[in-house]
C-alpha atoms as a PDB file:
ATOM      1  CA  MET A   1       1.642  76.694 -44.207  1.00  0.00           C
ATOM      2  CA  LYS A   2       0.188  73.357 -45.539  1.00  0.00           C
ATOM      3  CA  LEU A   3       3.745  71.970 -45.764  1.00  0.00           C
ATOM      4  CA  LEU A   4       4.697  73.139 -42.266  1.00  0.00           C
ATOM      5  CA  LYS A   5       1.383  71.639 -40.820  1.00  0.00           C
ATOM      6  CA  ASN A   6       2.176  68.193 -42.561  1.00  0.00           C
ATOM      7  CA  ARG A   7       5.732  68.298 -41.234  1.00  0.00           C
ATOM      8  CA  ARG A   8       4.327  68.958 -37.649  1.00  0.00           C
ATOM      9  CA  LEU A   9       1.921  66.150 -38.060  1.00  0.00           C
ATOM     10  CA  SER A  10       4.691  63.698 -39.223  1.00  0.00           C
ATOM     11  CA  ARG A  11       6.942  64.615 -36.398  1.00  0.00           C
ATOM     12  CA  ALA A  12       3.989  64.085 -33.763  1.00  0.00           C
ATOM     13  CA  ALA A  13       3.298  60.748 -35.498  1.00  0.00           C
ATOM     14  CA  VAL A  14       6.835  59.840 -35.140  1.00  0.00           C
ATOM     15  CA  ARG A  15       7.037  60.826 -31.396  1.00  0.00           C
ATOM     16  CA  GLY A  16       3.721  59.022 -30.879  1.00  0.00           C
ATOM     17  CA  GLY A  17       5.300  55.830 -32.407  1.00  0.00           C
ATOM     18  CA  LEU A  18       8.344  56.193 -30.289  1.00  0.00           C
ATOM     19  CA  TYR A  19       6.402  56.506 -27.019  1.00  0.00           C
ATOM     20  CA  ALA A  20       4.227  53.390 -28.217  1.00  0.00           C
ATOM     21  CA  ALA A  21       7.467  51.319 -28.848  1.00  0.00           C
ATOM     22  CA  VAL A  22       8.911  52.456 -25.427  1.00  0.00           C
ATOM     23  CA  PHE A  23       5.838  51.444 -23.548  1.00  0.00           C
ATOM     24  CA  ALA A  24       5.652  48.156 -25.464  1.00  0.00           C
ATOM     25  CA  LEU A  25       9.397  47.567 -24.450  1.00  0.00           C
ATOM     26  CA  CYS A  26       8.666  48.204 -20.870  1.00  0.00           C
ATOM     27  CA  VAL A  27       5.791  45.832 -20.676  1.00  0.00           C
ATOM     28  CA  ILE A  28       8.024  43.129 -22.325  1.00  0.00           C
ATOM     29  CA  LEU A  29      10.749  43.834 -19.796  1.00  0.00           C
ATOM     30  CA  SER A  30       8.240  43.646 -16.844  1.00  0.00           C
ATOM     31  CA  VAL A  31       7.112  40.212 -17.914  1.00  0.00           C
ATOM     32  CA  LEU A  32      10.732  38.986 -18.109  1.00  0.00           C
ATOM     33  CA  ILE A  33      11.976  40.640 -14.822  1.00  0.00           C
ATOM     34  CA  GLY A  34       8.570  40.593 -12.800  1.00  0.00           C
ATOM     35  CA  ASP A  35       8.046  44.349 -12.464  1.00  0.00           C
ATOM     36  CA  THR A  36       4.683  44.239 -10.506  1.00  0.00           C
ATOM     37  CA  ALA A  37       4.690  47.970 -10.625  1.00  0.00           C
ATOM     38  CA  VAL A  38       3.585  47.627 -14.379  1.00  0.00           C
ATOM     39  CA  LEU A  39       1.809  44.336 -14.500  1.00  0.00           C
ATOM     40  CA  PRO A  40      -0.394  42.689 -11.618  1.00  0.00           C
ATOM     41  CA  ALA A  41       1.237  39.541  -9.766  1.00  0.00           C
ATOM     42  CA  ALA A  42      -0.275  36.292 -10.287  1.00  0.00           C
ATOM     43  CA  ALA A  43      -2.784  35.289  -7.566  1.00  0.00           C
ATOM     44  CA  ALA A  44      -1.153  33.180  -4.798  1.00  0.00           C
ATOM     45  CA  ARG A  45      -2.120  29.609  -4.374  1.00  0.00           C
ATOM     46  CA  ASP A  46      -3.714  28.370  -1.248  1.00  0.00           C
ATOM     47  CA  LEU A  47      -1.980  25.159  -0.839  1.00  0.00           C
ATOM     48  CA  PRO A  48      -2.864  22.093   1.314  1.00  0.00           C
ATOM     49  CA  ILE A  49      -0.255  20.397   3.608  1.00  0.00           C
ATOM     50  CA  TYR A  50       1.770  17.798   1.668  1.00  0.00           C
ATOM     51  CA  SER A  51       4.488  17.375   4.385  1.00  0.00           C
ATOM     52  CA  VAL A  52       5.762  19.058   7.501  1.00  0.00           C
ATOM     53  CA  ASP A  53       9.132  20.425   8.142  1.00  0.00           C
ATOM     54  CA  ARG A  54       9.986  18.608  11.399  1.00  0.00           C
ATOM     55  CA  PRO A  55      13.629  18.597  12.835  1.00  0.00           C
ATOM     56  CA  ASN A  56      13.117  14.734  13.865  1.00  0.00           C
ATOM     57  CA  LYS A  57      12.588  11.603  11.751  1.00  0.00           C
ATOM     58  CA  VAL A  58       9.041  11.275  12.044  1.00  0.00           C
ATOM     59  CA  VAL A  59       6.469  10.488   9.330  1.00  0.00           C
ATOM     60  CA  SER A  60       2.607   9.745   8.960  1.00  0.00           C
ATOM     61  CA  LEU A  61       1.112   6.681   7.463  1.00  0.00           C
ATOM     62  CA  THR A  62      -2.304   7.448   5.940  1.00  0.00           C
ATOM     63  CA  PHE A  63      -4.945   5.220   4.318  1.00  0.00           C
ATOM     64  CA  ASP A  64      -7.801   6.455   2.117  1.00  0.00           C
ATOM     65  CA  ALA A  65     -10.959   4.164   2.583  1.00  0.00           C
ATOM     66  CA  ALA A  66     -13.542   4.763  -0.139  1.00  0.00           C
ATOM     67  CA  TRP A  67     -14.419   1.459  -1.716  1.00  0.00           C
ATOM     68  CA  GLY A  68     -13.712  -2.096  -0.462  1.00  0.00           C
ATOM     69  CA  ASN A  69     -13.252  -3.507   3.120  1.00  0.00           C
ATOM     70  CA  GLU A  70     -11.585  -6.698   2.589  1.00  0.00           C
ATOM     71  CA  ASP A  71      -8.309  -5.917   4.401  1.00  0.00           C
ATOM     72  CA  THR A  72      -9.278  -3.248   7.090  1.00  0.00           C
ATOM     73  CA  GLN A  73      -8.771  -5.854   9.946  1.00  0.00           C
ATOM     74  CA  GLN A  74      -5.402  -6.974   8.463  1.00  0.00           C
ATOM     75  CA  LEU A  75      -4.229  -3.292   8.426  1.00  0.00           C
ATOM     76  CA  ILE A  76      -5.322  -2.981  11.983  1.00  0.00           C
ATOM     77  CA  ASP A  77      -3.396  -6.116  12.971  1.00  0.00           C
ATOM     78  CA  ILE A  78      -0.239  -5.064  11.165  1.00  0.00           C
ATOM     79  CA  LEU A  79      -0.164  -1.586  12.750  1.00  0.00           C
ATOM     80  CA  GLY A  80      -0.864  -2.971  16.060  1.00  0.00           C
ATOM     81  CA  ARG A  81       2.043  -5.284  15.825  1.00  0.00           C
ATOM     82  CA  TYR A  82       4.310  -2.334  15.563  1.00  0.00           C
ATOM     83  CA  ASN A  83       2.298  -0.161  17.862  1.00  0.00           C
ATOM     84  CA  ILE A  84       1.731   2.507  15.172  1.00  0.00           C
ATOM     85  CA  ARG A  85      -1.122   4.916  15.060  1.00  0.00           C
ATOM     86  CA  ALA A  86      -2.197   5.858  11.648  1.00  0.00           C
ATOM     87  CA  THR A  87      -4.678   8.269   9.979  1.00  0.00           C
ATOM     88  CA  PHE A  88      -7.496   6.928   7.898  1.00  0.00           C
ATOM     89  CA  PHE A  89      -9.376   9.307   5.510  1.00  0.00           C
ATOM     90  CA  VAL A  90     -12.853   7.741   5.173  1.00  0.00           C
ATOM     91  CA  VAL A  91     -15.655   8.552   2.942  1.00  0.00           C
ATOM     92  CA  GLY A  92     -19.230   8.898   4.406  1.00  0.00           C
ATOM     93  CA  GLU A  93     -20.689   6.316   2.256  1.00  0.00           C
ATOM     94  CA  TRP A  94     -18.029   3.815   3.431  1.00  0.00           C
ATOM     95  CA  VAL A  95     -18.973   4.662   6.882  1.00  0.00           C
ATOM     96  CA  ASP A  96     -22.610   3.962   6.078  1.00  0.00           C
ATOM     97  CA  LYS A  97     -21.644   0.356   4.612  1.00  0.00           C
ATOM     98  CA  TYR A  98     -18.930  -0.437   7.310  1.00  0.00           C
ATOM     99  CA  PRO A  99     -19.638   1.238  10.492  1.00  0.00           C
ATOM    100  CA  GLU A 100     -18.131  -1.776  12.551  1.00  0.00           C
ATOM    101  CA  SER A 101     -14.806  -1.306  10.602  1.00  0.00           C
ATOM    102  CA  VAL A 102     -14.713   2.359  11.528  1.00  0.00           C
ATOM    103  CA  ARG A 103     -15.458   1.652  15.190  1.00  0.00           C
ATOM    104  CA  ALA A 104     -12.625  -0.968  15.147  1.00  0.00           C
ATOM    105  CA  LEU A 105     -10.222   1.559  13.672  1.00  0.00           C
ATOM    106  CA  SER A 106     -11.174   3.889  16.298  1.00  0.00           C
ATOM    107  CA  ASP A 107     -10.933   1.492  19.096  1.00  0.00           C
ATOM    108  CA  ALA A 108      -7.413   0.406  17.951  1.00  0.00           C
ATOM    109  CA  GLY A 109      -6.324   4.018  18.398  1.00  0.00           C
ATOM    110  CA  HIS A 110      -6.145   5.094  14.834  1.00  0.00           C
ATOM    111  CA  GLU A 111      -7.566   8.641  13.887  1.00  0.00           C
ATOM    112  CA  ILE A 112     -10.505   8.752  11.389  1.00  0.00           C
ATOM    113  CA  MET A 113     -10.624  11.844   9.128  1.00  0.00           C
ATOM    114  CA  ASN A 114     -12.882  13.287   6.369  1.00  0.00           C
ATOM    115  CA  HIS A 115     -12.406  12.149   2.772  1.00  0.00           C
ATOM    116  CA  SER A 116     -15.908  13.559   1.686  1.00  0.00           C
ATOM    117  CA  ASP A 117     -19.355  11.975   1.811  1.00  0.00           C
ATOM    118  CA  THR A 118     -19.696  10.661  -1.907  1.00  0.00           C
ATOM    119  CA  HIS A 119     -15.946  11.085  -3.176  1.00  0.00           C
ATOM    120  CA  PRO A 120     -16.679  13.873  -5.752  1.00  0.00           C
ATOM    121  CA  HIS A 121     -14.329  16.230  -7.485  1.00  0.00           C
ATOM    122  CA  MET A 122     -14.548  19.003  -4.849  1.00  0.00           C
ATOM    123  CA  THR A 123     -13.405  21.599  -7.527  1.00  0.00           C
ATOM    124  CA  GLN A 124     -16.594  21.098  -9.482  1.00  0.00           C
ATOM    125  CA  LEU A 125     -18.822  21.759  -6.476  1.00  0.00           C
ATOM    126  CA  SER A 126     -20.304  25.097  -5.299  1.00  0.00           C
ATOM    127  CA  ARG A 127     -19.099  26.320  -1.824  1.00  0.00           C
ATOM    128  CA  GLU A 128     -22.565  25.290  -0.417  1.00  0.00           C
ATOM    129  CA  LYS A 129     -22.127  21.670  -1.901  1.00  0.00           C
ATOM    130  CA  MET A 130     -18.546  21.457  -0.557  1.00  0.00           C
ATOM    131  CA  ILE A 131     -19.873  22.246   2.971  1.00  0.00           C
ATOM    132  CA  ALA A 132     -22.530  19.711   2.713  1.00  0.00           C
ATOM    133  CA  GLU A 133     -20.194  17.014   1.505  1.00  0.00           C
ATOM    134  CA  VAL A 134     -17.819  17.746   4.526  1.00  0.00           C
ATOM    135  CA  THR A 135     -20.449  18.245   7.058  1.00  0.00           C
ATOM    136  CA  ALA A 136     -22.358  14.971   6.240  1.00  0.00           C
ATOM    137  CA  CYS A 137     -19.123  13.001   6.504  1.00  0.00           C
ATOM    138  CA  ASP A 138     -18.118  14.771   9.794  1.00  0.00           C
ATOM    139  CA  ASP A 139     -21.640  13.969  11.318  1.00  0.00           C
ATOM    140  CA  LYS A 140     -21.384  10.190  10.311  1.00  0.00           C
ATOM    141  CA  LEU A 141     -17.935   9.871  11.698  1.00  0.00           C
ATOM    142  CA  GLU A 142     -18.729  11.744  14.867  1.00  0.00           C
ATOM    143  CA  ALA A 143     -21.861   9.548  15.418  1.00  0.00           C
ATOM    144  CA  VAL A 144     -19.609   6.320  15.325  1.00  0.00           C
ATOM    145  CA  THR A 145     -16.381   7.482  16.976  1.00  0.00           C
ATOM    146  CA  GLY A 146     -17.542  10.285  19.204  1.00  0.00           C
ATOM    147  CA  VAL A 147     -14.787  12.424  17.599  1.00  0.00           C
ATOM    148  CA  ARG A 148     -15.324  15.160  15.079  1.00  0.00           C
ATOM    149  CA  PRO A 149     -12.726  15.399  12.308  1.00  0.00           C
ATOM    150  CA  ILE A 150     -10.419  18.296  11.812  1.00  0.00           C
ATOM    151  CA  LEU A 151      -8.544  17.035   8.806  1.00  0.00           C
ATOM    152  CA  PHE A 152      -9.745  16.711   5.285  1.00  0.00           C
ATOM    153  CA  ARG A 153      -8.366  14.842   2.256  1.00  0.00           C
ATOM    154  CA  PRO A 154      -9.856  15.841  -1.107  1.00  0.00           C
ATOM    155  CA  PRO A 155     -10.808  12.870  -3.167  1.00  0.00           C
ATOM    156  CA  TYR A 156      -8.525  12.290  -6.133  1.00  0.00           C
ATOM    157  CA  GLY A 157      -6.191  14.686  -4.590  1.00  0.00           C
ATOM    158  CA  ASP A 158      -8.305  17.510  -6.491  1.00  0.00           C
ATOM    159  CA  TYR A 159      -8.282  20.994  -4.977  1.00  0.00           C
ATOM    160  CA  ASP A 160      -8.103  24.598  -5.536  1.00  0.00           C
ATOM    161  CA  ASN A 161      -8.003  27.803  -3.561  1.00  0.00           C
ATOM    162  CA  ALA A 162     -11.820  27.589  -2.916  1.00  0.00           C
ATOM    163  CA  VAL A 163     -11.655  24.100  -1.493  1.00  0.00           C
ATOM    164  CA  VAL A 164      -8.726  24.919   0.939  1.00  0.00           C
ATOM    165  CA  SER A 165     -10.337  28.079   1.999  1.00  0.00           C
ATOM    166  CA  THR A 166     -13.708  26.624   2.440  1.00  0.00           C
ATOM    167  CA  LEU A 167     -12.447  23.749   4.503  1.00  0.00           C
ATOM    168  CA  ARG A 168     -10.335  26.203   6.513  1.00  0.00           C
ATOM    169  CA  GLU A 169     -13.730  28.129   7.405  1.00  0.00           C
ATOM    170  CA  LEU A 170     -15.149  24.711   8.510  1.00  0.00           C
ATOM    171  CA  GLY A 171     -12.121  24.267  10.946  1.00  0.00           C
ATOM    172  CA  HIS A 172     -10.332  21.563   8.772  1.00  0.00           C
ATOM    173  CA  TYR A 173      -6.775  21.370   7.688  1.00  0.00           C
ATOM    174  CA  THR A 174      -6.617  20.116   4.082  1.00  0.00           C
ATOM    175  CA  ILE A 175      -4.039  17.247   3.804  1.00  0.00           C
ATOM    176  CA  GLN A 176      -2.235  15.835   0.722  1.00  0.00           C
ATOM    177  CA  TRP A 177       0.734  13.628   0.713  1.00  0.00           C
ATOM    178  CA  ASP A 178       4.308  13.782  -0.374  1.00  0.00           C
ATOM    179  CA  VAL A 179       4.989  10.045  -0.803  1.00  0.00           C
ATOM    180  CA  ASP A 180       2.538   8.165  -2.953  1.00  0.00           C
ATOM    181  CA  SER A 181       2.864   4.301  -2.744  1.00  0.00           C
ATOM    182  CA  LEU A 182       0.807   3.944  -5.825  1.00  0.00           C
ATOM    183  CA  ASP A 183      -0.669   0.744  -4.205  1.00  0.00           C
ATOM    184  CA  TRP A 184      -3.882   1.269  -5.986  1.00  0.00           C
ATOM    185  CA  LYS A 185      -2.025   0.361  -9.275  1.00  0.00           C
ATOM    186  CA  ASN A 186      -1.277  -2.972  -7.838  1.00  0.00           C
ATOM    187  CA  PRO A 187       2.610  -3.049  -8.010  1.00  0.00           C
ATOM    188  CA  THR A 188       4.418  -5.835  -6.212  1.00  0.00           C
ATOM    189  CA  PRO A 189       4.910  -5.488  -2.428  1.00  0.00           C
ATOM    190  CA  GLU A 190       8.663  -5.101  -3.122  1.00  0.00           C
ATOM    191  CA  ALA A 191       7.914  -2.157  -5.620  1.00  0.00           C
ATOM    192  CA  ILE A 192       5.658  -0.651  -2.960  1.00  0.00           C
ATOM    193  CA  CYS A 193       8.282  -0.883  -0.324  1.00  0.00           C
ATOM    194  CA  GLU A 194      11.127   0.346  -2.514  1.00  0.00           C
ATOM    195  CA  ARG A 195       9.073   3.427  -3.747  1.00  0.00           C
ATOM    196  CA  VAL A 196       8.200   4.499  -0.195  1.00  0.00           C
ATOM    197  CA  LEU A 197      11.548   3.928   1.452  1.00  0.00           C
ATOM    198  CA  SER A 198      13.234   5.913  -1.343  1.00  0.00           C
ATOM    199  CA  ARG A 199      11.124   8.887  -0.955  1.00  0.00           C
ATOM    200  CA  ALA A 200      10.374   9.359   2.576  1.00  0.00           C
ATOM    201  CA  ARG A 201      11.937  12.252   4.528  1.00  0.00           C
ATOM    202  CA  GLU A 202      11.459  13.952   7.870  1.00  0.00           C
ATOM    203  CA  GLY A 203       7.738  15.014   8.200  1.00  0.00           C
ATOM    204  CA  SER A 204       6.460  12.912   5.176  1.00  0.00           C
ATOM    205  CA  ILE A 205       2.910  11.966   4.722  1.00  0.00           C
ATOM    206  CA  ILE A 206       2.619   8.670   3.149  1.00  0.00           C
ATOM    207  CA  LEU A 207      -0.384   7.637   1.052  1.00  0.00           C
ATOM    208  CA  PHE A 208      -1.852   4.123   0.965  1.00  0.00           C
ATOM    209  CA  HIS A 209      -5.372   2.806   0.355  1.00  0.00           C
ATOM    210  CA  ASN A 210      -7.421   0.080   2.148  1.00  0.00           C
ATOM    211  CA  ALA A 211      -8.584  -2.576  -0.271  1.00  0.00           C
ATOM    212  CA  ALA A 212      -5.432  -2.295  -2.409  1.00  0.00           C
ATOM    213  CA  LYS A 213      -4.194  -5.841  -3.554  1.00  0.00           C
ATOM    214  CA  ASN A 214      -0.757  -5.745  -2.096  1.00  0.00           C
ATOM    215  CA  THR A 215      -0.625  -3.241   0.640  1.00  0.00           C
ATOM    216  CA  PRO A 216      -1.108  -5.723   3.569  1.00  0.00           C
ATOM    217  CA  ALA A 217       1.922  -7.753   2.075  1.00  0.00           C
ATOM    218  CA  ALA A 218       4.071  -4.552   1.599  1.00  0.00           C
ATOM    219  CA  LEU A 219       3.287  -2.858   4.862  1.00  0.00           C
ATOM    220  CA  PRO A 220       5.497  -4.790   7.298  1.00  0.00           C
ATOM    221  CA  SER A 221       8.460  -4.361   5.034  1.00  0.00           C
ATOM    222  CA  VAL A 222       7.725  -0.576   4.612  1.00  0.00           C
ATOM    223  CA  ILE A 223       7.462  -0.101   8.455  1.00  0.00           C
ATOM    224  CA  GLU A 224      10.573  -2.143   9.291  1.00  0.00           C
ATOM    225  CA  GLY A 225      12.595  -0.369   6.631  1.00  0.00           C
ATOM    226  CA  LEU A 226      11.572   3.105   8.006  1.00  0.00           C
ATOM    227  CA  ILE A 227      12.269   1.995  11.577  1.00  0.00           C
ATOM    228  CA  ALA A 228      15.716   0.855  10.333  1.00  0.00           C
ATOM    229  CA  LYS A 229      16.395   4.393   8.903  1.00  0.00           C
ATOM    230  CA  GLY A 230      15.562   5.888  12.358  1.00  0.00           C
ATOM    231  CA  TYR A 231      11.901   6.964  11.760  1.00  0.00           C
ATOM    232  CA  SER A 232       9.094   6.853  14.141  1.00  0.00           C
ATOM    233  CA  PHE A 233       5.439   7.249  13.393  1.00  0.00           C
ATOM    234  CA  LEU A 234       2.626   9.810  14.345  1.00  0.00           C
ATOM    235  CA  PRO A 235      -0.884  10.381  13.064  1.00  0.00           C
ATOM    236  CA  VAL A 236      -1.292  13.412  10.889  1.00  0.00           C
ATOM    237  CA  SER A 237      -2.876  15.467  13.568  1.00  0.00           C
ATOM    238  CA  GLU A 238       0.071  15.243  15.708  1.00  0.00           C
ATOM    239  CA  LEU A 239       2.486  15.626  12.978  1.00  0.00           C
ATOM    240  CA  ILE A 240       1.212  19.091  11.720  1.00  0.00           C
ATOM    241  CA  TYR A 241       1.476  22.390  13.450  1.00  0.00           C
ATOM    242  CA  ARG A 242      -2.084  23.459  14.426  1.00  0.00           C
ATOM    243  CA  GLU A 243      -1.148  27.277  14.456  1.00  0.00           C
ATOM    244  CA  ASN A 244       1.471  29.842  13.589  1.00  0.00           C
ATOM    245  CA  PHE A 245       2.698  28.207  10.404  1.00  0.00           C
ATOM    246  CA  THR A 246       3.294  28.796   6.753  1.00  0.00           C
ATOM    247  CA  VAL A 247       2.919  26.395   3.694  1.00  0.00           C
ATOM    248  CA  ASN A 248       5.607  26.850   1.131  1.00  0.00           C
ATOM    249  CA  HIS A 249       5.502  26.539  -2.731  1.00  0.00           C
ATOM    250  CA  GLU A 250       6.124  22.773  -2.235  1.00  0.00           C
ATOM    251  CA  GLY A 251       3.206  22.483   0.177  1.00  0.00           C
ATOM    252  CA  ARG A 252       5.716  21.980   2.994  1.00  0.00           C
ATOM    253  CA  GLN A 253       4.134  23.230   6.439  1.00  0.00           C
ATOM    254  CA  ILE A 254       6.777  25.376   8.456  1.00  0.00           C
ATOM    255  CA  ALA A 255       6.462  26.469  11.870  1.00  0.00           C
ATOM    256  CA  GLY A 256       6.308  30.305  12.375  1.00  0.00           C
ATOM    257  CA  SER A 257       4.291  32.931  10.621  1.00  0.00           C
END
């Protein structure tokens, strides 16, 4: 009887080992083929708008204003020469220092949007502090321009799901870019122009900065090069879709839900 009992235990152990091996194989296969019935899917990312799926050749020129102010009037003059309305993402502390420049940008027809109040890494803030940063900048811009922003660009391009969802609750579209001029690295005007012209496409959002060394020298060639390629220009609020849209894995906004 003891021998028979030991054989039964051995067979049960073998069966248990086989079941464990089969289960382990199923888990491995589920990882390889994405069987969500066995393993939970990764959480979806809540992406900002990097570009817009537009049928026509239109782009947006955007400028981040956080530090200096030495070339703001130059940028206004250059854009005015080509009758282009751009989008300036402005930090609240910059508004405090240069309210006359904010007013000049607005008077020239450019839209002034939110770039936070103190230029922090938004992903390191609590929801309450995010709201405080955005609201403070909104209040300052509205006091100067009479218009409350609806667009937000996170400082350093730093965002996560919490940032995007919190801004949505505040009525803001979170905006990134798909063409970076890298003007803050002080490349030559020719290098800035070549980089932008080689990367722009329908619905591109192009990133520049005010107070970057060679941006004023590069900007006319960038604009003329884009015009020669058949592009026209809109501020970001007119480039994007306000409703009934999706944002794909590249951050490209697409009409229709």
